[in-house]
Amino acid sequence: MVMREIRIHGRGGQGAVTAAQLIAEAAFREGKHAIAFPFFGAERRGAPVRAFARISDEPIYVRSQIYEPDIVMVLDPSLTQMPDVTEGLKKGGLLILNTRRKPEELDFRDYKVATVDATGIAIELGLIVAGWPVVNTPMCGAFVAATEEVSLDTMLDVIKAHWPGKVGEKNALAAKRAYERLVKGW
């Protein structure tokens, strides 16, 4: 396996950093090498944030930001209007978007595009924190469906371990629904 580099775009408070951690932990539980780390300064809730994850069968020694990702996940649909969301994404790379729109309705022709309404799933399940829909766990389910880098069962176990009890069950259900509802444009 070649190392997979993942960049996650979100807004402060949406859980981009946690999503990267969940992805890395799921990969680690499946015997892969993985790291996750954030990139932000003195950000505040709502400010653009980036998080990164790397997954490999071999040890990972690179600790820099990811400039040429294989996969980009976008947690907030409004961020697709910003030019840096796809910056460096390899031609033919995977773009996973939180949006109600279908991949064919979007203008990202150089990439494989997958979409899911993570916001709708969060609202439907009542996953709201401080007035914001929690979209990171549904996007983790979308990541699994789009990439098959880890199994859905492993991701659900990681989510339940991160948030024990009913909160973990709800978040796991959100990931499962996103996994089932992901629309692939390829």
GROMACS .gro file of C-alpha atoms in nm:
model
  186
    1MET     CA    1   0.000   0.000   0.000
    2VAL     CA    2   0.118   0.345  -0.081
    3MET     CA    3   0.085   0.602   0.191
    4ARG     CA    4  -0.254   0.777   0.174
    5GLU     CA    5  -0.257   1.142   0.269
    6ILE     CA    6  -0.584   1.299   0.379
    7ARG     CA    7  -0.662   1.666   0.432
    8ILE     CA    8  -0.981   1.768   0.611
    9HIS     CA    9  -1.131   2.116   0.579
   10GLY     CA   10  -1.388   2.235   0.830
   11ARG     CA   11  -1.474   2.521   1.056
   12GLY     CA   12  -1.374   2.553   1.419
   13GLY     CA   13  -1.623   2.353   1.624
   14GLN     CA   14  -1.720   2.108   1.347
   15GLY     CA   15  -1.477   1.838   1.456
   16ALA     CA   16  -1.229   1.827   1.168
   17VAL     CA   17  -0.946   1.751   1.411
   18THR     CA   18  -1.149   1.476   1.578
   19ALA     CA   19  -1.239   1.329   1.236
   20ALA     CA   20  -0.868   1.301   1.150
   21GLN     CA   21  -0.804   1.132   1.485
   22LEU     CA   22  -1.091   0.885   1.436
   23ILE     CA   23  -0.968   0.793   1.087
   24ALA     CA   24  -0.612   0.742   1.213
   25GLU     CA   25  -0.727   0.533   1.510
   26ALA     CA   26  -0.946   0.312   1.291
   27ALA     CA   27  -0.651   0.251   1.057
   28PHE     CA   28  -0.424   0.175   1.355
   29ARG     CA   29  -0.674  -0.076   1.494
   30GLU     CA   30  -0.662  -0.255   1.159
   31GLY     CA   31  -0.285  -0.293   1.184
   32LYS     CA   32  -0.182   0.001   0.969
   33HIS     CA   33   0.048   0.286   1.057
   34ALA     CA   34  -0.137   0.615   1.097
   35ILE     CA   35  -0.097   0.966   1.230
   36ALA     CA   36  -0.334   1.261   1.262
   37PHE     CA   37  -0.265   1.623   1.342
   38PRO     CA   38  -0.433   1.964   1.317
   39PHE     CA   39  -0.325   2.291   1.161
   40PHE     CA   40  -0.469   2.600   1.319
   41GLY     CA   41  -0.359   2.906   1.507
   42ALA     CA   42  -0.567   3.101   1.752
   43GLU     CA   43  -0.882   3.006   1.564
   44ARG     CA   44  -1.226   3.059   1.699
   45ARG     CA   45  -1.552   2.874   1.644
   46GLY     CA   46  -1.649   2.909   1.280
   47ALA     CA   47  -1.305   2.997   1.144
   48PRO     CA   48  -1.162   2.769   0.871
   49VAL     CA   49  -0.955   2.482   1.012
   50ARG     CA   50  -0.752   2.206   0.849
   51ALA     CA   51  -0.662   1.867   0.990
   52PHE     CA   52  -0.451   1.593   0.839
   53ALA     CA   53  -0.415   1.216   0.853
   54ARG     CA   54  -0.173   0.972   0.695
   55ILE     CA   55  -0.231   0.597   0.659
   56SER     CA   56   0.032   0.346   0.547
   57ASP     CA   57   0.140  -0.016   0.577
   58GLU     CA   58   0.490   0.111   0.654
   59PRO     CA   59   0.607   0.335   0.939
   60ILE     CA   60   0.536   0.703   0.877
   61TYR     CA   61   0.825   0.941   0.934
   62VAL     CA   62   0.685   1.250   0.761
   63ARG     CA   63   0.543   1.501   1.008
   64SER     CA   64   0.475   1.800   0.783
   65GLN     CA   65   0.145   1.937   0.664
   66ILE     CA   66  -0.003   1.761   0.364
   67TYR     CA   67   0.043   1.966   0.050
   68GLU     CA   68  -0.053   1.708  -0.214
   69PRO     CA   69  -0.330   1.496  -0.061
   70ASP     CA   70  -0.481   1.185  -0.215
   71ILE     CA   71  -0.810   1.257  -0.039
   72VAL     CA   72  -0.976   1.582   0.067
   73MET     CA   73  -1.282   1.589   0.294
   74VAL     CA   74  -1.485   1.908   0.328
   75LEU     CA   75  -1.711   1.930   0.634
   76ASP     CA   76  -1.866   2.269   0.557
   77PRO     CA   77  -2.025   2.317   0.213
   78SER     CA   78  -1.943   2.689   0.210
   79LEU     CA   79  -1.572   2.606   0.210
   80THR     CA   80  -1.597   2.470  -0.145
   81GLN     CA   81  -1.609   2.834  -0.256
   82MET     CA   82  -1.257   2.883  -0.123
   83PRO     CA   83  -0.983   2.808  -0.376
   84ASP     CA   84  -0.750   2.630  -0.135
   85VAL     CA   85  -0.988   2.339  -0.069
   86THR     CA   86  -0.864   2.147  -0.373
   87GLU     CA   87  -0.517   2.303  -0.376
   88GLY     CA   88  -0.260   2.030  -0.433
   89LEU     CA   89  -0.521   1.752  -0.458
   90LYS     CA   90  -0.374   1.502  -0.699
   91LYS     CA   91  -0.542   1.475  -1.037
   92GLY     CA   92  -0.789   1.189  -1.004
   93GLY     CA   93  -0.777   1.232  -0.627
   94LEU     CA   94  -1.086   1.189  -0.412
   95LEU     CA   95  -1.298   1.479  -0.291
   96ILE     CA   96  -1.561   1.391  -0.025
   97LEU     CA   97  -1.808   1.672   0.032
   98ASN     CA   98  -2.079   1.743   0.288
   99THR     CA   99  -2.354   1.869   0.059
  100ARG     CA  100  -2.707   1.788  -0.054
  101ARG     CA  101  -2.592   1.814  -0.413
  102LYS     CA  102  -2.500   1.514  -0.628
  103PRO     CA  103  -2.143   1.480  -0.762
  104GLU     CA  104  -2.255   1.548  -1.120
  105GLU     CA  105  -2.399   1.884  -1.011
  106LEU     CA  106  -2.057   2.006  -0.897
  107ASP     CA  107  -1.772   2.143  -1.104
  108PHE     CA  108  -1.478   1.933  -0.984
  109ARG     CA  109  -1.399   1.750  -1.306
  110ASP     CA  110  -1.035   1.665  -1.232
  111TYR     CA  111  -1.129   1.459  -0.925
  112LYS     CA  112  -1.338   1.167  -0.814
  113VAL     CA  113  -1.622   1.327  -0.616
  114ALA     CA  114  -1.845   1.173  -0.350
  115THR     CA  115  -2.118   1.359  -0.163
  116VAL     CA  116  -2.332   1.305   0.144
  117ASP     CA  117  -2.569   1.529   0.335
  118ALA     CA  118  -2.385   1.500   0.667
  119THR     CA  119  -2.557   1.812   0.798
  120GLY     CA  120  -2.899   1.661   0.727
  121ILE     CA  121  -2.801   1.336   0.900
  122ALA     CA  122  -2.677   1.523   1.208
  123ILE     CA  123  -2.998   1.727   1.228
  124GLU     CA  124  -3.218   1.421   1.176
  125LEU     CA  125  -3.045   1.246   1.470
  126GLY     CA  126  -3.038   1.554   1.693
  127LEU     CA  127  -2.658   1.570   1.692
  128ILE     CA  128  -2.629   1.941   1.769
  129VAL     CA  129  -2.362   2.097   1.990
  130ALA     CA  130  -2.372   2.468   2.075
  131GLY     CA  131  -2.623   2.516   1.793
  132TRP     CA  132  -2.403   2.347   1.530
  133PRO     CA  133  -2.481   2.013   1.362
  134VAL     CA  134  -2.209   1.756   1.439
  135VAL     CA  135  -2.088   1.650   1.094
  136ASN     CA  136  -1.753   1.489   1.169
  137THR     CA  137  -1.887   1.143   1.251
  138PRO     CA  138  -2.114   1.121   0.946
  139MET     CA  139  -1.818   1.234   0.735
  140CYS     CA  140  -1.611   0.951   0.885
  141GLY     CA  141  -1.877   0.709   0.763
  142ALA     CA  142  -1.862   0.875   0.421
  143PHE     CA  143  -1.482   0.839   0.425
  144VAL     CA  144  -1.515   0.464   0.485
  145ALA     CA  145  -1.772   0.423   0.205
  146ALA     CA  146  -1.567   0.627  -0.043
  147THR     CA  147  -1.222   0.484   0.031
  148GLU     CA  148  -1.255   0.143   0.196
  149GLU     CA  149  -0.932   0.233   0.378
  150VAL     CA  150  -1.085   0.087   0.696
  151SER     CA  151  -1.393  -0.121   0.764
  152LEU     CA  152  -1.721   0.031   0.875
  153ASP     CA  153  -1.727  -0.194   1.183
  154THR     CA  154  -1.387  -0.066   1.294
  155MET     CA  155  -1.490   0.296   1.244
  156LEU     CA  156  -1.811   0.242   1.440
  157ASP     CA  157  -1.615   0.079   1.724
  158VAL     CA  158  -1.371   0.371   1.733
  159ILE     CA  159  -1.657   0.622   1.745
  160LYS     CA  160  -1.831   0.432   2.027
  161ALA     CA  161  -1.505   0.416   2.223
  162HIS     CA  162  -1.450   0.789   2.179
  163TRP     CA  163  -1.799   0.877   2.310
  164PRO     CA  164  -1.931   0.606   2.541
  165GLY     CA  165  -2.301   0.549   2.596
  166LYS     CA  166  -2.590   0.702   2.405
  167VAL     CA  167  -2.378   0.982   2.254
  168GLY     CA  168  -2.144   0.726   2.100
  169GLU     CA  169  -2.436   0.520   1.971
  170LYS     CA  170  -2.591   0.827   1.805
  171ASN     CA  171  -2.261   0.926   1.648
  172ALA     CA  172  -2.205   0.571   1.525
  173LEU     CA  173  -2.554   0.569   1.375
  174ALA     CA  174  -2.474   0.897   1.198
  175ALA     CA  175  -2.158   0.740   1.050
  176LYS     CA  176  -2.354   0.433   0.939
  177ARG     CA  177  -2.624   0.644   0.772
  178ALA     CA  178  -2.362   0.849   0.587
  179TYR     CA  179  -2.191   0.527   0.480
  180GLU     CA  180  -2.522   0.405   0.335
  181ARG     CA  181  -2.617   0.738   0.175
  182LEU     CA  182  -2.287   0.838   0.015
  183VAL     CA  183  -2.326   0.920  -0.355
  184LYS     CA  184  -2.021   0.834  -0.564
  185GLY     CA  185  -1.963   1.019  -0.886
  186TRP     CA  186  -1.755   0.744  -1.045
   0.00000   0.00000   0.00000
